[in-house]
Short mmCIF file of C-alpha atoms in Angstrom, two decimals:
data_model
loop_
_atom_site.label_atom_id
_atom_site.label_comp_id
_atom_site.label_asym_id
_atom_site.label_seq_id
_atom_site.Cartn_x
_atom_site.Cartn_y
_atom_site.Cartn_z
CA UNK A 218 171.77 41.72 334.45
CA UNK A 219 172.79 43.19 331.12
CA UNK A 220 169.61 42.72 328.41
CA UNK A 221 169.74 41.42 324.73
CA UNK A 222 166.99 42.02 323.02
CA UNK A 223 165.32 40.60 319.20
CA UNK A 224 162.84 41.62 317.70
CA UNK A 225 160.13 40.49 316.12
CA UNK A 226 159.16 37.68 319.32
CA UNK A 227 157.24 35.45 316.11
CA UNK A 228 157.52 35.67 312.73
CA UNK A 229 155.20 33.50 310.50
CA UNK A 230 156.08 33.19 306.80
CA UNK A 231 155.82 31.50 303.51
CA UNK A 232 158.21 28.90 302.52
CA UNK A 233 160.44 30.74 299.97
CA UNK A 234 160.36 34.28 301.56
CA UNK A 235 162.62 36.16 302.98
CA UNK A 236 162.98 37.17 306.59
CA UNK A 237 165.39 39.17 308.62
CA UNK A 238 165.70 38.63 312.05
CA UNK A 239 166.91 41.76 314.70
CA UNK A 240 168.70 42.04 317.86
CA UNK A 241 169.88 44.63 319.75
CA UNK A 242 172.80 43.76 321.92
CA UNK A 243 174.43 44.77 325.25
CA UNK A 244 176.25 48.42 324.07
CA UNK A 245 179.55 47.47 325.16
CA UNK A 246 179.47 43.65 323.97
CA UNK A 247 181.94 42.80 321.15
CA UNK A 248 181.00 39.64 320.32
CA UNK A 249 177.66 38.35 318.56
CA UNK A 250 176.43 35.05 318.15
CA UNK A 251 173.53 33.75 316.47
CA UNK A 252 172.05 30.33 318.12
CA UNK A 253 168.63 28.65 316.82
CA UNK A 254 166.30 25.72 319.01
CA UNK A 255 164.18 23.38 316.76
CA UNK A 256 161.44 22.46 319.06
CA UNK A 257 162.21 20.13 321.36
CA UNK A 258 165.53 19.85 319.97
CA UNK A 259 169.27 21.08 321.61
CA UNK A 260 170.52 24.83 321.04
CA UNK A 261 172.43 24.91 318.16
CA UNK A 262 175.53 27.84 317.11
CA UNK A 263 174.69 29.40 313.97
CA UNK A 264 177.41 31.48 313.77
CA UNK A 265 179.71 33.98 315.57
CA UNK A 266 180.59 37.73 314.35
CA UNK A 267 183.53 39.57 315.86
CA UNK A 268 184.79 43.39 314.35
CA UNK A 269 182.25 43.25 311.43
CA UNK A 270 182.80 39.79 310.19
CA UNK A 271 182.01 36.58 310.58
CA UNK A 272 184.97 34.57 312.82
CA UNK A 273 182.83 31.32 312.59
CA UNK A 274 180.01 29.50 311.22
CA UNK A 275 178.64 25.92 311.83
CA UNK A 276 177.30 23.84 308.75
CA UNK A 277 173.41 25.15 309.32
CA UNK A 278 174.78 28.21 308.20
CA UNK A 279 174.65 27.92 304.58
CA UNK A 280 174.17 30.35 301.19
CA UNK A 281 170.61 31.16 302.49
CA UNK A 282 171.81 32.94 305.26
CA UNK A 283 173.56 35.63 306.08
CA UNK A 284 174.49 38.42 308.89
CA UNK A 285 175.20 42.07 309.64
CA UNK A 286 175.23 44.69 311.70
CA UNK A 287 174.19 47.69 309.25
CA UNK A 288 174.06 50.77 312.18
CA UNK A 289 176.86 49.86 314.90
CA UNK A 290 173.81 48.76 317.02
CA UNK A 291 171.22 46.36 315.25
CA UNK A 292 172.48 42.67 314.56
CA UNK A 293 170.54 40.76 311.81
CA UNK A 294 169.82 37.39 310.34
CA UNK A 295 168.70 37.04 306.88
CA UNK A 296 167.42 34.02 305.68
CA UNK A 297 166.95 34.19 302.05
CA UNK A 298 164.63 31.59 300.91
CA UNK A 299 163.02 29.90 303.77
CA UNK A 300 162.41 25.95 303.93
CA UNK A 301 159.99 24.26 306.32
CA UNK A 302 162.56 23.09 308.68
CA UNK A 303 163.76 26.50 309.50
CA UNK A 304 161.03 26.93 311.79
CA UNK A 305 162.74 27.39 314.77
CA UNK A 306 163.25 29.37 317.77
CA UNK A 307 166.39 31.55 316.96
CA UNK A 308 168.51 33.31 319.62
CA UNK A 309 170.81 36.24 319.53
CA UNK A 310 173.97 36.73 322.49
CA UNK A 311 176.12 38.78 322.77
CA UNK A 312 179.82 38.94 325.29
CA UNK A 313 182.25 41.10 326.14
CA UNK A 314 184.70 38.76 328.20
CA UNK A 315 185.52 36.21 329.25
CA UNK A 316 183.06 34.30 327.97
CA UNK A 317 179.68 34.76 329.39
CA UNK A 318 177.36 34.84 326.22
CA UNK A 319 173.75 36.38 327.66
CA UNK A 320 170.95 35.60 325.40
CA UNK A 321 167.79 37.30 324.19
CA UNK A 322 164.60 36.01 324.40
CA UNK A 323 164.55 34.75 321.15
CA UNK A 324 162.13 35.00 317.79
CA UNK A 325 160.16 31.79 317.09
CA UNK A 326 159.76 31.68 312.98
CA UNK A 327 157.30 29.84 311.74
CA UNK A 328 157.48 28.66 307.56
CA UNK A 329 154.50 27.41 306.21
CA UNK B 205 179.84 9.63 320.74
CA UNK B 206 178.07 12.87 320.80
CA UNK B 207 180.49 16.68 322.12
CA UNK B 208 178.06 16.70 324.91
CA UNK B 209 175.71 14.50 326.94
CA UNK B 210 173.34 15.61 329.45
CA UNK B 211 170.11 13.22 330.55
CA UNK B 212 167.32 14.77 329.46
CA UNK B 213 164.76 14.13 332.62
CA UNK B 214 162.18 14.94 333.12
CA UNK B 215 163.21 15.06 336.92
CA UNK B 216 160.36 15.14 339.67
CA UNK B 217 161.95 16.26 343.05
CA UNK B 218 159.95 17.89 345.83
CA UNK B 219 160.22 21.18 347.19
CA UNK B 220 163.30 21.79 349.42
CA UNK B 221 165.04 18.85 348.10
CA UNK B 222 168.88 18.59 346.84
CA UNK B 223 168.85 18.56 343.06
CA UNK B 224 172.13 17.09 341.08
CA UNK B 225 171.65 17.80 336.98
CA UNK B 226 174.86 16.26 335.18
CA UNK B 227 176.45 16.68 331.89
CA UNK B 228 179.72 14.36 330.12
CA UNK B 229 181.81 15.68 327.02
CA UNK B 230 184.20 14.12 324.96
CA UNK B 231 186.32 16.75 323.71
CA UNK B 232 189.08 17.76 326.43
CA UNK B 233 189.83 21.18 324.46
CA UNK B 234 186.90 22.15 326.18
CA UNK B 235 187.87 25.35 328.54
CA UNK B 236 185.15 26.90 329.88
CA UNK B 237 181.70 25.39 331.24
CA UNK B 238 178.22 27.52 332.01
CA UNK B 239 174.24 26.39 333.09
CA UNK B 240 171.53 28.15 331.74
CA UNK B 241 168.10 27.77 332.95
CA UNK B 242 165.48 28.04 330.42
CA UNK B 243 162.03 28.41 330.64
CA UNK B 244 159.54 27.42 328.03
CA UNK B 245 159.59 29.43 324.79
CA UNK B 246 161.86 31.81 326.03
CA UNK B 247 165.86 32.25 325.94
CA UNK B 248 168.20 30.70 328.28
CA UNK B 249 169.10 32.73 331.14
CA UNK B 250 172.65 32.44 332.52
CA UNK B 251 173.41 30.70 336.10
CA UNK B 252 176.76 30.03 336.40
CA UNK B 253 179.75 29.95 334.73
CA UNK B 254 183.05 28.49 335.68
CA UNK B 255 186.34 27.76 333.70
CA UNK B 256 188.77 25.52 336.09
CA UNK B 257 188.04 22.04 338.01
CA UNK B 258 186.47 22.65 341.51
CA UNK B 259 183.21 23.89 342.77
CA UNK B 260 181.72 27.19 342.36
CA UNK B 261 178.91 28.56 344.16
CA UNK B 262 176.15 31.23 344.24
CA UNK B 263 173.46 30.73 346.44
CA UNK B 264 171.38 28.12 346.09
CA UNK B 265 173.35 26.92 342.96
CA UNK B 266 177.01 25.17 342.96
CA UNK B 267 178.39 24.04 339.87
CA UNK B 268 181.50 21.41 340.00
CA UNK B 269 183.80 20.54 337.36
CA UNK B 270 186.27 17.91 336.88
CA UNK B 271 188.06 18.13 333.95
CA UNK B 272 190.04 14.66 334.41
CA UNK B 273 186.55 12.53 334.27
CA UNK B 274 184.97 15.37 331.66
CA UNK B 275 182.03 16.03 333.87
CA UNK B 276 179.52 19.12 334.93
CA UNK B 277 177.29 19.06 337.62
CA UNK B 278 174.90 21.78 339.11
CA UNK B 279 173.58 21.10 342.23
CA UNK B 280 170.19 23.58 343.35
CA UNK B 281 169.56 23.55 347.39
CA UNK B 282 166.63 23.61 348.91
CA UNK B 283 164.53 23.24 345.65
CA UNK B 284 161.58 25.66 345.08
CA UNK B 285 158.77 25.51 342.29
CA UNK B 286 160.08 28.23 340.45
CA UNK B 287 163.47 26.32 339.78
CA UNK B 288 161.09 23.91 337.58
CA UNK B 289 162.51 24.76 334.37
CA UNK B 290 164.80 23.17 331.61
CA UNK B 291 168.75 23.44 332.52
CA UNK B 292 171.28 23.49 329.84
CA UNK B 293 174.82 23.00 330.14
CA UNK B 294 176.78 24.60 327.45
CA UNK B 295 180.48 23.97 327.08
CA UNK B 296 183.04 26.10 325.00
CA UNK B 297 186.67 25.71 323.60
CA UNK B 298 188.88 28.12 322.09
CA UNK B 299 186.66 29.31 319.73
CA UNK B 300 183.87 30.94 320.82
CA UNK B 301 180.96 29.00 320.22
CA UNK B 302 179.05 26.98 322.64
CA UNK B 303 178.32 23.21 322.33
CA UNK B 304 175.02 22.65 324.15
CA UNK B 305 173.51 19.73 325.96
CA UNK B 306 169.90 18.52 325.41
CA UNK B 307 169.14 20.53 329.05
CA UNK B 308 167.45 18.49 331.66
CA UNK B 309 163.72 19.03 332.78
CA UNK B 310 163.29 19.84 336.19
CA UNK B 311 159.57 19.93 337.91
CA UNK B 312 159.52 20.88 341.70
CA UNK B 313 156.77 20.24 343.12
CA UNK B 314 154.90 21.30 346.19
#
């Protein structure tokens, strides 16, 4: 089964810091989502990038954050100024097509 | 009334028994229709996937959709202990996003 992968598996920071969250997707994948999972709570889409932009964000997705994918490879979340309730488990996936979105095994963030 | 509904267990069945996990959504643009299984603390892993009304099957797993009632089912056979995990369904339109459910808890037990 093809493998996403995200780097670092736990991040701990200070409320107010910046933190940039990497995945490496499947090589031949096109499309890139970012997903995050308060504990306890439902998946949630962040957003979705397609051809070096973003084709759709939900409402999480705010000023504070922000995506790229600076090498043709790596896929990052920034989020600027961290709050408490970003602490969250946050998943990368990645598709070719149809539609089967294959996730990595996530980074849990903890903001203190 | 919430995109999409799924009871969220937990669900005790004993090994080798017939599991049915069940999700409802409102929206009918809906297209296509997957299960993940996820385990804790790590990402969910994809079982099936399935975009018209019917049953589809792989194994142990079947997933059914009907489209006129807006309802998901997976159905596991013959239940073993390493099936206990949490199972999502995740539901997705024309855009690309998915709309999860709250996944269902599943413990197997010997």
């Amino acid at each position: 089964e093809p493998e996403v992968t995200q780097t670092p598996s736990h991040q701990v920071t200070q409320m107010g810091q910046e933190v940039i969250l990497r995945c490496v997707p499947i090589s031949n994948h096109l499309y890139f989502y970012w997903y995050r999972q308060i504990l306890g709570q439902k998946v949630e889409f962040l957003v979705s990038f397609y051809n070096n932009e973003i084709s759709e964000k939900s409402e999480i997705f705010d000023d504070q954050f922000s995506v790229e994918r600076p090498d043709g490879s790596n896929f990052t979340l920034k989020i600027r100024s961290t709050k408490l309730e970003d602490s969250a488990m946050y998943f990368c996936a990645a598709k070719d097509r149809p539609n089967e979105q294959f996730f990595g095994p996530g980074t849990r963030l903890t903001v203190l | 009334q919430k995109e999409v509904e799924q009871d969220p267990g937990p669900l005790s069945v004993p090994e080798g028994a017939i599991v049915s996990l069940n999700c409802t959504y409102s929206n009918s643009a809906f297209q296509y229709f997957m299960w993940y299984r996820q385990y804790s603390r790590k990402g969910p892993e994809l079982l099936m996937y399935t975009y018209s009304s019917g049953n589809k099957e792989d194994g142990r797993f079947t997933a059914q959709v009907d489209k006129s009632s807006k309802y998901i089912s997976l159905f596991i056979r013959d239940s073993q202990p390493s099936d206990s995990a949490t199972y999502l369904c995740a539901i997705g339109g024309t855009a690309s996003k998915l709309t999860f459910g709250t996944g269902t808890r599943l413990q197997v037990t010997l």
